[in-house]
Tab-separated table of C-alpha atoms in Angstrom:
chain	number	residue	atom	x	y	z
A	1	UNK	CA	0.111	0.087	0.004
A	2	UNK	CA	0.652	3.371	-1.100
A	3	UNK	CA	1.760	5.913	2.033
A	4	UNK	CA	2.667	9.261	2.347
A	5	UNK	CA	4.455	11.348	5.021
A	6	UNK	CA	5.093	14.914	5.878
A	7	UNK	CA	7.239	15.335	8.451
A	8	UNK	CA	6.496	18.837	9.929
A	9	UNK	CA	3.225	18.942	11.421
A	10	UNK	CA	3.837	23.421	11.604
A	11	UNK	CA	5.774	25.039	9.637
A	12	UNK	CA	5.799	29.589	9.994
A	13	UNK	CA	7.258	31.677	7.554
A	14	UNK	CA	7.201	36.124	7.294
A	15	UNK	CA	5.315	37.573	4.716
A	16	UNK	CA	7.350	38.056	1.306
A	17	UNK	CA	9.991	34.982	2.486
A	18	UNK	CA	10.205	31.344	1.147
A	19	UNK	CA	9.288	28.412	3.037
A	20	UNK	CA	9.516	25.257	1.773
A	21	UNK	CA	7.152	22.290	3.006
A	22	UNK	CA	8.258	18.368	3.306
A	23	UNK	CA	6.769	15.481	1.598
A	24	UNK	CA	7.742	11.911	1.173
A	25	UNK	CA	6.079	9.013	-0.037
A	26	UNK	CA	6.325	4.950	-0.866
A	27	UNK	CA	5.592	3.171	-3.392
A	28	UNK	CA	5.961	0.158	-5.804
A	29	UNK	CA	4.459	1.433	-8.652
A	30	UNK	CA	6.054	3.358	-11.780
A	31	UNK	CA	2.961	5.249	-12.799
A	32	UNK	CA	1.064	7.920	-10.665
A	33	UNK	CA	0.474	11.710	-9.771
A	34	UNK	CA	1.785	13.967	-6.960
A	35	UNK	CA	-0.143	16.744	-5.369
A	36	UNK	CA	0.179	19.862	-3.213
A	37	UNK	CA	-3.344	20.600	-1.490
A	38	UNK	CA	-3.986	23.602	0.499
A	39	UNK	CA	-6.854	24.073	3.000
A	40	UNK	CA	-8.015	27.481	4.725
A	41	UNK	CA	-9.867	27.087	7.516
A	42	UNK	CA	-13.110	27.094	5.642
A	43	UNK	CA	-11.885	23.569	5.104
A	44	UNK	CA	-12.466	23.969	1.235
A	45	UNK	CA	-9.665	21.311	-0.447
A	46	UNK	CA	-7.626	23.550	-3.420
A	47	UNK	CA	-5.242	21.817	-5.627
A	48	UNK	CA	-2.665	23.775	-5.584
A	49	UNK	CA	-0.031	22.152	-8.043
A	50	UNK	CA	0.484	17.999	-9.902
A	51	UNK	CA	3.077	16.595	-10.799
A	52	UNK	CA	3.019	13.396	-13.011
A	53	UNK	CA	6.287	10.937	-11.938
A	54	UNK	CA	6.857	10.308	-16.017
A	55	UNK	CA	7.869	13.863	-15.941
A	56	UNK	CA	11.706	14.977	-15.235
A	57	UNK	CA	10.713	18.602	-14.826
A	58	UNK	CA	9.457	19.992	-11.876
A	59	UNK	CA	6.113	21.619	-11.450
A	60	UNK	CA	5.433	25.265	-11.682
A	61	UNK	CA	2.569	27.411	-11.137
A	62	UNK	CA	3.204	31.252	-10.249
A	63	UNK	CA	4.898	31.666	-6.814
A	64	UNK	CA	4.132	27.734	-6.077
A	65	UNK	CA	7.012	25.224	-7.203
A	66	UNK	CA	7.990	21.379	-5.935
A	67	UNK	CA	11.632	19.753	-6.326
A	68	UNK	CA	10.859	16.391	-7.044
A	69	UNK	CA	13.241	13.358	-6.364
A	70	UNK	CA	11.771	10.288	-8.069
A	71	UNK	CA	14.746	8.041	-6.806
A	72	UNK	CA	14.210	9.495	-2.924
A	73	UNK	CA	10.607	9.372	-3.272
A	74	UNK	CA	10.475	12.633	-2.163
A	75	UNK	CA	8.518	15.838	-3.313
A	76	UNK	CA	8.556	18.997	-1.460
A	77	UNK	CA	6.816	22.076	-2.112
A	78	UNK	CA	8.778	25.838	-2.254
A	79	UNK	CA	6.099	28.627	-1.595
A	80	UNK	CA	8.092	32.022	-2.676
A	81	UNK	CA	6.907	35.485	-2.055
A	82	UNK	CA	4.741	34.232	0.760
A	83	UNK	CA	1.452	36.261	1.565
A	84	UNK	CA	-0.712	36.340	4.373
A	85	UNK	CA	-3.394	34.368	2.376
A	86	UNK	CA	-0.897	30.775	1.933
A	87	UNK	CA	-1.760	30.144	5.651
A	88	UNK	CA	-3.168	27.233	5.809
A	89	UNK	CA	-2.970	23.340	6.177
A	90	UNK	CA	-1.209	21.913	2.921
A	91	UNK	CA	-1.683	18.339	2.137
A	92	UNK	CA	1.155	16.227	-0.279
A	93	UNK	CA	-1.598	13.190	-1.873
A	94	UNK	CA	-0.555	10.270	-3.994
A	95	UNK	CA	-2.503	9.126	-6.783
A	96	UNK	CA	-1.928	5.604	-8.874
A	97	UNK	CA	-1.297	6.251	-12.740
A	98	UNK	CA	-3.617	2.917	-13.545
A	99	UNK	CA	-6.022	3.630	-15.215
A	100	UNK	CA	-9.694	1.252	-14.887
A	101	UNK	CA	-8.982	1.171	-11.100
A	102	UNK	CA	-9.329	3.402	-7.831
A	103	UNK	CA	-8.549	6.934	-8.056
A	104	UNK	CA	-8.625	7.330	-4.512
A	105	UNK	CA	-6.296	10.119	-2.763
A	106	UNK	CA	-3.797	9.057	-0.340
A	107	UNK	CA	-3.185	11.785	1.636
A	108	UNK	CA	-0.345	12.632	4.477
A	109	UNK	CA	-1.107	13.907	7.793
A	110	UNK	CA	-0.577	17.919	6.772
A	111	UNK	CA	1.713	20.740	6.912
A	112	UNK	CA	-0.205	24.136	8.998
A	113	UNK	CA	1.442	27.051	7.751
A	114	UNK	CA	1.491	30.130	9.606
A	115	UNK	CA	2.178	33.329	7.673
A	116	UNK	CA	3.330	36.123	9.758
A	117	UNK	CA	3.412	39.716	8.830
B	1	UNK	CA	-18.854	26.527	-12.849
B	2	UNK	CA	-20.731	25.796	-10.044
B	3	UNK	CA	-18.493	23.664	-7.218
B	4	UNK	CA	-19.173	20.801	-5.529
B	5	UNK	CA	-22.531	21.316	-3.605
B	6	UNK	CA	-22.621	19.394	0.270
B	7	UNK	CA	-25.415	19.688	2.900
B	8	UNK	CA	-25.724	19.908	5.740
B	9	UNK	CA	-22.370	21.821	6.276
B	10	UNK	CA	-22.441	21.044	10.450
B	11	UNK	CA	-24.290	18.079	12.004
B	12	UNK	CA	-24.320	17.149	16.122
B	13	UNK	CA	-25.983	13.903	16.897
B	14	UNK	CA	-26.125	11.386	19.854
B	15	UNK	CA	-24.385	8.075	19.062
B	16	UNK	CA	-26.512	5.278	18.031
B	17	UNK	CA	-28.493	7.863	16.018
B	18	UNK	CA	-28.546	7.584	11.877
B	19	UNK	CA	-27.585	10.634	9.936
B	20	UNK	CA	-26.924	11.363	6.400
B	21	UNK	CA	-25.063	13.834	3.559
B	22	UNK	CA	-25.802	14.576	0.592
B	23	UNK	CA	-23.060	15.906	-2.132
B	24	UNK	CA	-24.154	17.298	-5.490
B	25	UNK	CA	-21.160	16.866	-7.951
B	26	UNK	CA	-19.972	19.279	-10.718
B	27	UNK	CA	-22.100	18.878	-13.605
B	28	UNK	CA	-20.525	16.394	-16.092
B	29	UNK	CA	-18.243	14.995	-13.753
B	30	UNK	CA	-18.335	10.805	-13.694
B	31	UNK	CA	-16.572	9.643	-10.509
B	32	UNK	CA	-17.306	11.082	-7.069
B	33	UNK	CA	-15.593	9.892	-4.084
B	34	UNK	CA	-16.225	10.444	0.018
B	35	UNK	CA	-13.755	10.543	1.915
B	36	UNK	CA	-13.445	10.916	5.534
B	37	UNK	CA	-10.815	13.471	7.450
B	38	UNK	CA	-10.904	12.888	11.054
B	39	UNK	CA	-9.170	15.825	12.719
B	40	UNK	CA	-5.344	16.400	12.848
B	41	UNK	CA	-5.195	13.800	10.005
B	42	UNK	CA	-5.644	14.134	6.172
B	43	UNK	CA	-8.832	12.707	3.897
B	44	UNK	CA	-9.193	9.200	4.164
B	45	UNK	CA	-11.073	7.915	0.956
B	46	UNK	CA	-15.008	5.879	1.743
B	47	UNK	CA	-16.026	5.316	-1.656
B	48	UNK	CA	-15.765	6.008	-5.074
B	49	UNK	CA	-18.125	5.671	-7.502
B	50	UNK	CA	-17.933	5.998	-11.414
B	51	UNK	CA	-21.323	6.738	-12.609
B	52	UNK	CA	-23.514	4.634	-10.857
B	53	UNK	CA	-20.971	2.148	-10.039
B	54	UNK	CA	-18.593	1.515	-6.938
B	55	UNK	CA	-15.225	0.933	-7.876
B	56	UNK	CA	-13.820	1.377	-4.639
B	57	UNK	CA	-14.851	0.407	-1.220
B	58	UNK	CA	-11.766	-0.960	0.900
B	59	UNK	CA	-12.292	1.362	3.590
B	60	UNK	CA	-15.633	1.515	4.155
B	61	UNK	CA	-17.291	0.251	7.184
B	62	UNK	CA	-20.293	-1.263	5.943
B	63	UNK	CA	-21.727	-2.473	8.900
B	64	UNK	CA	-22.431	0.938	9.345
B	65	UNK	CA	-22.088	3.118	6.565
B	66	UNK	CA	-23.668	2.673	3.152
B	67	UNK	CA	-23.504	4.971	-0.400
B	68	UNK	CA	-25.100	5.682	-2.923
B	69	UNK	CA	-25.326	7.345	-6.478
B	70	UNK	CA	-28.694	7.276	-8.140
B	71	UNK	CA	-28.439	8.046	-11.847
B	72	UNK	CA	-25.255	8.973	-11.898
B	73	UNK	CA	-25.181	12.842	-10.364
B	74	UNK	CA	-26.490	13.070	-6.826
B	75	UNK	CA	-24.711	10.996	-3.329
B	76	UNK	CA	-26.233	9.854	-0.055
B	77	UNK	CA	-23.438	9.273	2.421
B	78	UNK	CA	-24.993	7.161	5.814
B	79	UNK	CA	-24.245	6.190	9.118
B	80	UNK	CA	-25.954	3.985	11.245
B	81	UNK	CA	-25.874	3.862	14.078
B	82	UNK	CA	-23.702	6.442	14.450
B	83	UNK	CA	-20.170	5.980	17.136
B	84	UNK	CA	-18.028	8.691	18.646
B	85	UNK	CA	-15.323	7.853	16.357
B	86	UNK	CA	-17.357	8.786	13.617
B	87	UNK	CA	-16.951	12.281	14.689
B	88	UNK	CA	-14.781	13.783	11.615
B	89	UNK	CA	-15.206	16.203	8.609
B	90	UNK	CA	-17.066	14.336	5.413
B	91	UNK	CA	-15.747	15.359	2.110
B	92	UNK	CA	-17.041	14.836	-1.589
B	93	UNK	CA	-15.422	15.647	-4.430
B	94	UNK	CA	-15.831	14.678	-8.042
B	95	UNK	CA	-13.574	14.552	-11.185
B	96	UNK	CA	-13.830	13.877	-15.094
B	97	UNK	CA	-12.785	10.235	-15.799
B	98	UNK	CA	-8.391	10.422	-14.787
B	99	UNK	CA	-8.897	14.072	-13.743
B	100	UNK	CA	-8.105	16.248	-10.965
B	101	UNK	CA	-10.406	15.885	-7.919
B	102	UNK	CA	-12.745	18.859	-6.978
B	103	UNK	CA	-13.517	19.131	-3.285
B	104	UNK	CA	-16.708	20.571	-2.183
B	105	UNK	CA	-16.875	22.322	1.442
B	106	UNK	CA	-17.470	19.452	3.577
B	107	UNK	CA	-19.965	18.440	6.355
B	108	UNK	CA	-18.975	18.444	9.972
B	109	UNK	CA	-20.168	15.909	12.014
B	110	UNK	CA	-19.674	15.848	15.618
B	111	UNK	CA	-21.195	12.558	17.149
B	112	UNK	CA	-21.907	12.883	21.467
């Protein structure tokens, strides 16, 4: 079974600074997807960024980028120029790439990010 | 485009009572998911529907939980009887086939 581990229960960053959230995962599959989701206090989960395992290039979405190390099974999220609105729980998630079966997301326990003004 | 709708947003019941949650996915999304998120943890899949068929219910406690998706659109998740450990946020998500999942606001259940 696949597992996702987020070793940082809480992180804090000063506004306009950069912060990196860590995630490691365990799988025997070669085809899969990795995601970072943001969950603000209102609870609605929002997709931040996704990475296909077959792509070597790290995904980037505006101020958000990932460092995907497939051999090390590591998938960290970097937030640049942090804003007050970035404060939320961040979840790392894994999904199998095999089609025809379960498309469930396997989540880590989350990292609570605080942004200080 | 309207998002995933869920109701109620909050529910408080006593143990051994029954409760039902409703989800309306984004129009045209074939796949619907119910996740359980216990405080301090990430969401865990309870059941996945593709159209009105069940794809994965391996983590659904079938002795007390049931779910249905009539006509491949709306879905209802029921718990009967509820236990204290069922206190959690129940999230519904939907997606087109093999695409990203969009989540609803969730229903916070408290079992006393």
